Amino acid sequence: MNTIIMLFLISLLILVHELGHFFAARMFGVRVSKFGFGLPIGPTLFKTKWGNTEILVHAFLLGGYVSFPDDDEKEEDAKKDKKTEDNNKEILPPDSPERFKNKKPWQKAVIVSAGVFMNVIFAIFLTMLAAAWYHKLPMGEADVFVKEIIKDNNQSNIVSMDIKSGDKIKSINNINVTNAYKFIFVVQKSKYFDGSVDSEVITEKLNNLKKLNPNVDFENIIPAGTRLSLPAKTAEKPLNVSENVAKGYEKFKTNEIALSNKEIDLRNDIENKNAYILKEDTEPESVAKALADSYKPITIVLERDNKEIVLNNIYTDKNGVLGIKLETVEKFTQINNVKDVIVQSLNYLWVNTKLMAFGLWQLVTGKIPMSEMHGIVVITKVGSDIIETYGMLNGLLLTAIISIDLAIINLLPIPALDGGHLMFLGLEKILGRELDEKITEGIGKIFFLLLIILMVYVIFNDIFALVTHKF
């Protein structure tokens, strides 16, 4: 049921967007020949007529469109007098005021941008509705608490630490814990035997080996059968990442050196040993790398009875599990009056709009990989889960944010999107003449094809993410 609700809400966004184009066109007397729900790819599921407008529902439901007579007819086939085709479709003369191309540039711009405008208005409406109905709006943060300590996790040292159920987690490795994702991210990236080590730690281990084994030639390959005294296991450098990486706004990158499969096998063999006899000829650096890979120490700051408790040198097990069950309590801004509804709703959307714009920039600049780009399948799944877990308040707010996201995406200066049409209108204004119709149509068709390819890629990403239980 929640999935159906989420699909309905997303479909409503597409409908609202296209209605924006439709009503703006009719306001300026432009005839709308087609109102399409979905893209004209594959079969048409439903078709009807409303005045001069043909209403169509396509099987490929990702998107929608409003079509004008200019899009459906070639100018050279239009007649000066109104005539009727075999299918009784009226052909408008080239100079008809009902044609989009005969409108003033500012009127064209209003019609083109009306879908984006409607998405913004609808997002504001949904947010204000949610705020007024539920008398609260989420702050985008949560308090994270320790719900339970898993005591049978013997590989992690968390059970020996001063940590109790009900403790509030304030920070981890100097990163403020404002949601569970940050905490889990740092823990998993700090896991015991993560397979990568810092070059300085490798050098340190190599120097320790040389001191403990003065009779071994570390300038050349160490032959099989050589007995090595091994230094004690020590921690690696703590994980140090920015807030944006911890939030997932930037791709996690590391300068550490990855271990080869042979070095991983060697690391497993020498674990907890004071000495080791090499089974095969080995590079000295490989031994040092195997010794260097241990654990990245975690520092957690807790709050208990209004007092801070600092826990140092915590490590996970080899699966990156610390042994703590978390409980999150979402933080809300209370809505008490009409002023709060307006101010807090606009503030909520502004904050999330900045986050989405930032995320889009990170994607464009490659700081977030394309594999992290997702579409309607994942959105529907995540939205359904959000409604089930957190209720309809968060479902409405997610829909509002998606509506803003649609507005941002559609404003991008890419042909085949509203922003691309605005770009062409801007060029016409600058040049003082209309652009060559064949050129603009050709560019539009190319980018439309690229858009379809991108959609297919995103759907593949979505399906892969669901199959691999990423969401």
Coordinates of C-alpha atoms in Angstrom, one line a residue:
M1 CA 0.0 0.0 0.0
N2 CA 2.9 2.4 0.9
T3 CA 4.5 1.7 -2.5
I4 CA 1.2 2.6 -4.3
I5 CA 0.9 5.8 -2.2
M6 CA 4.5 6.8 -3.2
L7 CA 3.9 6.0 -6.9
F8 CA 0.8 8.1 -6.7
L9 CA 2.7 11.0 -5.2
I10 CA 5.5 10.9 -7.8
S11 CA 2.9 10.6 -10.6
L12 CA 1.2 13.7 -9.1
L13 CA 4.5 15.6 -9.4
I14 CA 4.7 14.8 -13.1
L15 CA 1.0 15.8 -13.6
V16 CA 1.5 19.1 -11.8
H17 CA 4.6 19.9 -13.9
E18 CA 2.8 19.4 -17.2
L19 CA -0.3 21.2 -16.0
G20 CA 1.9 24.2 -15.4
H21 CA 2.9 24.2 -19.1
F22 CA -0.7 23.5 -20.1
F23 CA -2.3 26.3 -18.1
A24 CA 0.4 28.8 -19.0
A25 CA 0.0 28.0 -22.7
R26 CA -3.8 28.4 -22.5
M27 CA -3.4 31.6 -20.6
F28 CA -1.6 33.1 -23.6
G29 CA -4.0 31.5 -26.1
V30 CA -1.6 28.8 -27.3
R31 CA -3.3 25.6 -28.4
V32 CA -2.1 22.4 -26.7
S33 CA -2.5 19.6 -29.2
K34 CA -1.3 16.8 -26.8
F35 CA -1.0 16.3 -23.1
G36 CA 1.1 13.2 -22.5
F37 CA 1.5 11.3 -19.2
G38 CA 4.7 9.3 -19.7
L39 CA 7.0 9.4 -22.7
P40 CA 5.9 8.3 -26.2
I41 CA 8.0 5.1 -26.1
G42 CA 6.2 1.8 -26.6
P43 CA 2.4 1.4 -26.6
T44 CA -0.2 4.0 -25.6
L45 CA -2.3 2.7 -22.7
F46 CA -5.1 5.3 -22.9
K47 CA -6.2 8.1 -25.3
T48 CA -9.1 10.5 -25.2
K49 CA -9.9 14.0 -26.4
W50 CA -10.6 17.1 -24.3
G51 CA -11.5 20.1 -26.5
N52 CA -8.6 20.5 -28.9
T53 CA -6.2 18.6 -26.7
E54 CA -5.5 14.9 -27.0
I55 CA -4.9 13.2 -23.6
L56 CA -2.5 10.2 -23.8
V57 CA -1.2 7.8 -21.2
H58 CA 1.9 5.9 -22.4
A59 CA 3.3 2.7 -21.1
F60 CA 6.7 4.3 -20.4
L61 CA 5.5 6.3 -17.4
L62 CA 8.8 8.0 -16.6
G63 CA 8.0 11.6 -17.4
G64 CA 5.4 13.6 -19.4
Y65 CA 5.0 16.3 -22.0
V66 CA 2.8 19.0 -23.4
S67 CA 2.8 19.2 -27.2
F68 CA 1.9 22.2 -29.4
P69 CA 0.8 22.2 -33.0
D70 CA 4.3 23.5 -33.8
D71 CA 5.7 20.2 -32.6
D72 CA 3.2 18.1 -34.5
E73 CA 3.2 19.8 -37.9
K74 CA 5.8 20.9 -40.4
E75 CA 5.4 24.5 -41.3
E76 CA 5.6 23.8 -45.0
D77 CA 2.6 21.5 -44.7
A78 CA 0.4 24.1 -43.0
K79 CA -2.1 26.0 -45.2
K80 CA -3.2 29.6 -44.9
D81 CA -6.8 28.6 -44.6
K82 CA -8.0 26.2 -41.9
K83 CA -8.5 22.8 -43.4
T84 CA -9.1 19.3 -42.1
E85 CA -7.0 16.2 -42.4
D86 CA -8.4 12.8 -42.9
N87 CA -8.4 12.3 -39.2
N88 CA -10.3 15.6 -38.7
K89 CA -7.4 17.2 -37.0
E90 CA -7.5 21.0 -37.6
I91 CA -4.3 22.4 -39.1
L92 CA -3.5 26.0 -37.9
P93 CA -2.1 28.5 -40.4
P94 CA 1.6 29.4 -39.9
D95 CA 0.7 32.9 -38.6
S96 CA -1.9 31.7 -36.2
P97 CA -1.8 33.3 -32.7
E98 CA -2.5 29.9 -31.3
R99 CA 0.9 28.7 -32.3
F100 CA 3.7 28.7 -29.7
K101 CA 6.2 30.0 -32.1
N102 CA 4.2 33.2 -32.8
K103 CA 4.2 34.3 -29.2
K104 CA 6.5 37.0 -27.7
P105 CA 9.8 35.7 -26.2
W106 CA 8.7 36.5 -22.6
Q107 CA 5.5 34.6 -23.1
K108 CA 7.4 31.6 -24.5
A109 CA 9.7 31.8 -21.4
V110 CA 6.7 31.8 -19.1
I111 CA 5.2 28.8 -20.8
V112 CA 8.5 26.9 -20.8
S113 CA 9.3 27.7 -17.1
A114 CA 5.7 27.2 -15.9
G115 CA 6.3 23.5 -15.1
V116 CA 9.2 24.3 -12.9
F117 CA 7.2 27.1 -11.2
M118 CA 4.4 24.7 -10.5
N119 CA 6.8 22.1 -9.0
V120 CA 8.1 24.8 -6.6
I121 CA 4.6 25.9 -5.7
F122 CA 3.4 22.3 -5.2
A123 CA 6.5 21.6 -3.0
I124 CA 5.6 24.7 -0.8
F125 CA 2.0 23.6 -0.7
L126 CA 2.9 20.0 0.4
T127 CA 5.4 21.2 3.1
M128 CA 2.9 23.8 4.5
L129 CA 0.2 21.1 4.5
A130 CA 2.4 18.7 6.4
A131 CA 3.5 21.4 8.8
A132 CA -0.1 22.5 9.5
W133 CA -1.5 19.0 9.8
Y134 CA 1.3 17.5 12.0
H135 CA 2.3 20.7 13.8
K136 CA 6.0 19.9 13.3
L137 CA 8.8 19.7 10.7
P138 CA 12.0 17.6 10.9
M139 CA 15.2 19.5 11.5
G140 CA 17.2 17.0 9.3
E141 CA 19.0 15.8 12.4
A142 CA 18.5 13.1 15.1
D143 CA 19.9 12.2 18.5
V144 CA 21.6 8.9 18.4
F145 CA 21.6 6.7 21.4
V146 CA 23.1 3.3 22.4
K147 CA 20.2 0.9 22.5
E148 CA 22.1 -2.3 23.3
I149 CA 25.6 -3.7 23.6
I150 CA 26.1 -7.0 21.8
K151 CA 28.2 -8.9 24.3
D152 CA 29.0 -12.0 22.2
N153 CA 31.0 -9.9 19.7
N154 CA 34.4 -11.0 21.1
Q155 CA 36.5 -9.5 18.3
S156 CA 35.6 -6.0 19.1
N157 CA 36.7 -4.4 22.4
I158 CA 33.5 -2.4 22.9
V159 CA 32.4 -4.7 25.7
S160 CA 35.4 -3.6 27.8
M161 CA 34.6 0.0 27.4
D162 CA 32.5 2.3 29.7
I163 CA 29.4 2.3 27.5
K164 CA 25.8 1.7 28.6
S165 CA 22.4 1.5 27.1
G166 CA 20.8 4.9 26.9
D167 CA 24.1 6.8 26.4
K168 CA 23.9 9.5 23.8
I169 CA 26.5 9.4 21.1
K170 CA 27.8 13.0 20.6
S171 CA 30.7 12.4 18.2
I172 CA 32.9 9.8 16.6
N173 CA 36.5 10.7 15.5
N174 CA 35.6 14.4 16.0
I175 CA 32.6 14.2 13.7
N176 CA 29.3 15.3 15.3
V177 CA 26.9 12.4 15.2
T178 CA 23.6 14.0 14.0
N179 CA 22.4 10.8 12.4
A180 CA 23.1 7.1 12.5
Y181 CA 24.7 7.2 8.9
K182 CA 27.7 9.2 10.1
F183 CA 28.4 6.8 13.0
I184 CA 28.0 3.7 10.9
F185 CA 30.2 5.2 8.1
V186 CA 33.1 5.9 10.3
V187 CA 32.8 2.5 12.0
Q188 CA 32.8 0.5 8.7
K189 CA 35.7 2.5 7.2
S190 CA 37.7 1.8 10.4
K191 CA 37.2 -2.0 10.4
Y192 CA 39.8 -4.4 11.6
F193 CA 41.9 -5.7 8.6
D194 CA 40.5 -3.3 6.0
G195 CA 43.1 -4.3 3.5
S196 CA 44.8 -0.9 3.1
V197 CA 47.5 0.9 5.1
D198 CA 49.2 4.2 5.3
S199 CA 52.7 4.5 3.7
E200 CA 54.1 6.0 7.0
V201 CA 52.9 3.0 9.0
I202 CA 54.5 0.7 6.4
T203 CA 57.9 2.5 6.8
E204 CA 57.6 2.3 10.6
K205 CA 57.0 -1.4 10.5
L206 CA 59.8 -2.0 8.1
N207 CA 62.2 -0.1 10.4
N208 CA 60.9 -2.2 13.4
L209 CA 61.6 -5.4 11.4
K210 CA 65.2 -4.2 10.6
K211 CA 65.8 -3.6 14.3
L212 CA 64.5 -6.9 15.4
N213 CA 66.2 -8.9 12.7
P214 CA 69.7 -7.3 12.2
N215 CA 71.0 -10.4 10.4
V216 CA 68.4 -10.3 7.6
D217 CA 69.1 -8.5 4.4
F218 CA 66.1 -6.2 3.9
E219 CA 67.5 -4.5 0.8
N220 CA 66.7 -7.6 -1.3
I221 CA 64.0 -10.3 -1.5
I222 CA 63.9 -12.3 1.7
P223 CA 64.2 -16.0 0.9
A224 CA 61.7 -18.7 1.9
G225 CA 62.5 -20.4 5.3
T226 CA 63.8 -17.2 6.8
R227 CA 62.7 -16.8 10.4
L228 CA 61.6 -13.2 11.3
S229 CA 61.0 -11.8 14.7
L230 CA 57.9 -9.7 14.5
P231 CA 57.1 -6.4 16.2
A232 CA 54.0 -6.1 18.4
K233 CA 50.7 -5.2 16.7
T234 CA 49.9 -1.5 16.9
A235 CA 47.0 0.6 15.7
E236 CA 46.9 2.4 12.3
K237 CA 46.2 6.1 12.0
P238 CA 42.6 7.0 12.9
L239 CA 40.1 7.6 10.0
N240 CA 40.1 11.3 9.3
V241 CA 37.3 12.5 6.9
S242 CA 35.4 15.7 6.4
E243 CA 31.8 16.3 7.4
N244 CA 30.7 16.1 3.7
V245 CA 32.3 12.7 3.3
A246 CA 30.7 11.4 6.5
K247 CA 27.3 12.7 5.4
G248 CA 27.7 11.0 2.0
Y249 CA 27.9 14.3 0.1
E250 CA 31.3 13.5 -1.2
K251 CA 32.9 10.3 -2.4
F252 CA 35.2 8.7 0.1
K253 CA 38.8 8.6 -1.1
T254 CA 41.9 7.2 0.6
N255 CA 45.6 7.6 -0.1
E256 CA 46.4 4.4 1.6
I257 CA 48.1 1.5 -0.2
A258 CA 46.0 -1.6 -0.8
L259 CA 47.4 -5.1 0.1
S260 CA 47.7 -7.7 -2.6
N261 CA 46.0 -11.1 -2.1
K262 CA 49.4 -12.6 -1.1
E263 CA 50.0 -9.9 1.4
I264 CA 46.5 -10.5 2.8
D265 CA 47.3 -14.2 3.2
L266 CA 50.6 -13.3 4.9
R267 CA 48.8 -10.8 7.2
N268 CA 46.4 -13.6 8.3
D269 CA 49.2 -16.1 8.9
I270 CA 51.3 -13.8 11.1
E271 CA 48.4 -12.5 13.1
N272 CA 49.1 -12.6 16.9
K273 CA 52.5 -14.2 16.3
N274 CA 55.9 -13.1 17.7
A275 CA 57.9 -14.8 15.0
Y276 CA 57.2 -16.3 11.6
I277 CA 59.0 -18.5 9.1
L278 CA 58.4 -17.3 5.5
K279 CA 56.8 -19.9 3.3
E280 CA 58.1 -18.3 0.0
D281 CA 60.4 -15.6 -1.2
T282 CA 58.9 -12.3 -0.1
E283 CA 59.6 -8.6 -0.6
P284 CA 60.5 -6.9 2.7
E285 CA 57.8 -4.2 2.0
S286 CA 55.2 -7.0 1.7
V287 CA 56.0 -8.2 5.2
A288 CA 55.8 -4.6 6.5
K289 CA 52.4 -4.1 4.8
A290 CA 51.1 -7.3 6.3
L291 CA 52.2 -6.1 9.7
A292 CA 50.8 -2.6 9.2
D293 CA 47.3 -3.7 8.5
S294 CA 45.5 -3.9 11.9
Y295 CA 42.8 -1.6 13.0
K296 CA 42.0 2.1 12.8
P297 CA 41.3 3.3 16.4
I298 CA 38.0 5.0 17.0
T299 CA 37.3 7.7 19.5
I300 CA 33.7 8.1 20.7
V301 CA 32.3 10.9 22.9
L302 CA 29.2 10.0 24.9
E303 CA 26.9 11.9 27.0
R304 CA 25.5 10.4 30.2
D305 CA 23.7 12.3 33.0
N306 CA 24.8 15.6 31.4
K307 CA 28.5 14.5 31.6
E308 CA 30.8 13.7 28.7
I309 CA 32.6 10.4 28.6
V310 CA 35.5 10.0 26.1
L311 CA 36.3 6.4 24.9
N312 CA 39.6 6.0 23.1
N313 CA 41.2 3.2 21.1
I314 CA 38.1 1.3 20.2
Y315 CA 38.2 -1.2 17.4
T316 CA 35.7 -3.2 15.4
D317 CA 35.7 -6.9 14.3
K318 CA 36.9 -8.0 10.9
N319 CA 33.5 -7.4 9.4
G320 CA 33.5 -3.8 10.5
V321 CA 30.9 -4.5 13.3
L322 CA 31.4 -2.6 16.6
G323 CA 28.7 -4.4 18.6
I324 CA 26.4 -1.6 19.3
K325 CA 22.7 -1.4 18.4
L326 CA 21.6 2.2 17.8
E327 CA 18.4 4.0 18.5
T328 CA 17.7 7.3 16.7
V329 CA 15.3 10.0 17.9
E330 CA 14.5 12.4 15.1
K331 CA 14.6 16.1 16.0
F332 CA 11.6 18.3 15.1
T333 CA 10.8 22.0 14.9
Q334 CA 7.4 22.6 16.6
I335 CA 4.8 24.5 14.5
N336 CA 2.5 26.5 16.8
N337 CA 0.8 29.1 14.5
V338 CA 0.3 30.2 10.9
K339 CA 3.5 32.2 10.9
D340 CA 5.5 29.1 11.9
V341 CA 3.8 27.2 9.1
I342 CA 5.0 29.7 6.5
V343 CA 8.4 30.6 7.9
Q344 CA 9.5 27.1 8.9
S345 CA 8.2 25.5 5.7
L346 CA 10.1 27.9 3.5
N347 CA 13.2 27.4 5.7
Y348 CA 12.9 23.6 5.5
L349 CA 12.6 23.7 1.7
W350 CA 15.5 26.3 1.4
V351 CA 17.9 24.1 3.4
N352 CA 17.0 21.0 1.4
T353 CA 17.2 22.9 -1.9
K354 CA 20.8 23.9 -1.0
L355 CA 21.6 20.3 -0.1
M356 CA 20.2 19.0 -3.4
A357 CA 22.0 21.7 -5.5
F358 CA 25.2 20.8 -3.6
G359 CA 24.7 17.1 -4.3
L360 CA 24.1 17.8 -8.0
W361 CA 27.3 19.8 -8.1
Q362 CA 29.2 17.0 -6.4
L363 CA 27.8 14.6 -9.0
V364 CA 28.7 16.8 -12.0
T365 CA 32.3 17.3 -10.6
G366 CA 32.7 13.6 -10.1
K367 CA 33.0 13.8 -6.3
I368 CA 30.0 11.5 -6.1
P369 CA 30.2 8.6 -8.6
M370 CA 27.5 8.0 -11.3
S371 CA 26.8 4.7 -9.6
E372 CA 25.2 6.6 -6.8
M373 CA 22.7 8.2 -9.2
H374 CA 19.2 6.7 -8.6
G375 CA 15.7 7.2 -10.0
I376 CA 12.1 6.4 -9.7
V377 CA 12.5 2.7 -8.7
V378 CA 14.8 3.5 -5.7
I379 CA 12.8 6.6 -4.8
T380 CA 9.6 4.6 -4.7
K381 CA 11.2 1.9 -2.5
V382 CA 12.9 4.4 -0.2
G383 CA 9.7 6.5 -0.1
S384 CA 7.6 3.5 0.8
D385 CA 10.0 2.5 3.6
I386 CA 10.0 6.1 4.9
I387 CA 6.1 6.1 5.0
E388 CA 6.1 2.7 6.7
T389 CA 8.7 3.6 9.3
Y390 CA 8.2 7.3 9.9
G391 CA 4.6 7.9 8.7
M392 CA 2.9 10.1 6.2
L393 CA 4.6 13.3 7.4
N394 CA 7.9 12.2 6.0
G395 CA 6.3 10.8 2.9
L396 CA 4.7 14.2 2.1
L397 CA 8.0 16.0 2.8
L398 CA 10.0 13.6 0.6
T399 CA 7.5 14.2 -2.2
A400 CA 8.0 18.0 -1.7
I401 CA 11.8 17.6 -1.9
I402 CA 11.5 15.5 -5.0
S403 CA 9.3 18.2 -6.5
I404 CA 12.0 20.8 -5.9
D405 CA 14.6 18.3 -7.3
L406 CA 12.5 18.0 -10.5
A407 CA 12.5 21.8 -10.7
I408 CA 16.3 22.0 -10.3
I409 CA 16.9 19.3 -12.9
N410 CA 14.5 20.8 -15.4
L411 CA 16.2 24.2 -15.1
L412 CA 19.5 22.8 -16.2
P413 CA 20.6 24.3 -19.6
I414 CA 20.3 20.9 -21.4
P415 CA 18.4 20.6 -24.6
A416 CA 15.3 18.4 -24.2
L417 CA 14.8 19.9 -20.7
D418 CA 12.9 23.1 -19.9
G419 CA 16.3 24.8 -19.1
G420 CA 17.5 23.9 -22.6
H421 CA 14.4 25.6 -24.2
L422 CA 15.1 28.7 -22.0
M423 CA 18.7 28.7 -23.1
F424 CA 17.6 28.7 -26.8
L425 CA 15.1 31.6 -26.1
G426 CA 18.0 33.5 -24.4
L427 CA 20.2 33.0 -27.4
E428 CA 17.4 34.3 -29.7
K429 CA 17.1 37.4 -27.5
I430 CA 20.9 38.0 -27.6
L431 CA 21.1 37.4 -31.4
G432 CA 17.9 39.3 -32.1
R433 CA 16.6 36.6 -34.4
E434 CA 15.1 33.1 -34.2
L435 CA 17.5 30.2 -34.3
D436 CA 17.4 27.7 -37.2
E437 CA 14.6 25.4 -36.4
K438 CA 16.2 22.3 -38.0
I439 CA 19.4 22.8 -35.9
T440 CA 17.5 23.3 -32.6
E441 CA 15.3 20.2 -33.4
G442 CA 18.3 18.2 -34.3
I443 CA 20.1 19.1 -31.0
G444 CA 16.9 18.4 -29.1
K445 CA 16.5 14.9 -30.6
I446 CA 20.2 14.1 -29.8
F447 CA 19.8 15.2 -26.2
F448 CA 16.4 13.5 -25.9
L449 CA 18.1 10.2 -26.9
L450 CA 20.9 10.8 -24.4
L451 CA 18.3 11.5 -21.7
I452 CA 16.6 8.2 -22.5
I453 CA 20.0 6.4 -22.3
L454 CA 20.6 8.1 -18.9
M455 CA 17.1 7.0 -17.7
V456 CA 17.9 3.4 -18.7
Y457 CA 21.2 3.6 -16.9
V458 CA 19.5 5.0 -13.7
I459 CA 16.9 2.3 -13.8
F460 CA 19.7 -0.3 -14.1
N461 CA 21.4 1.3 -11.1
D462 CA 18.1 1.2 -9.2
I463 CA 17.5 -2.5 -9.9
F464 CA 21.1 -3.4 -9.1
A465 CA 20.9 -1.5 -5.8
L466 CA 17.7 -3.3 -4.8
V467 CA 19.0 -6.7 -5.8
T468 CA 22.2 -6.2 -3.8
H469 CA 20.0 -4.9 -0.9
K470 CA 21.7 -1.5 -0.9
F471 CA 18.3 0.0 -0.1

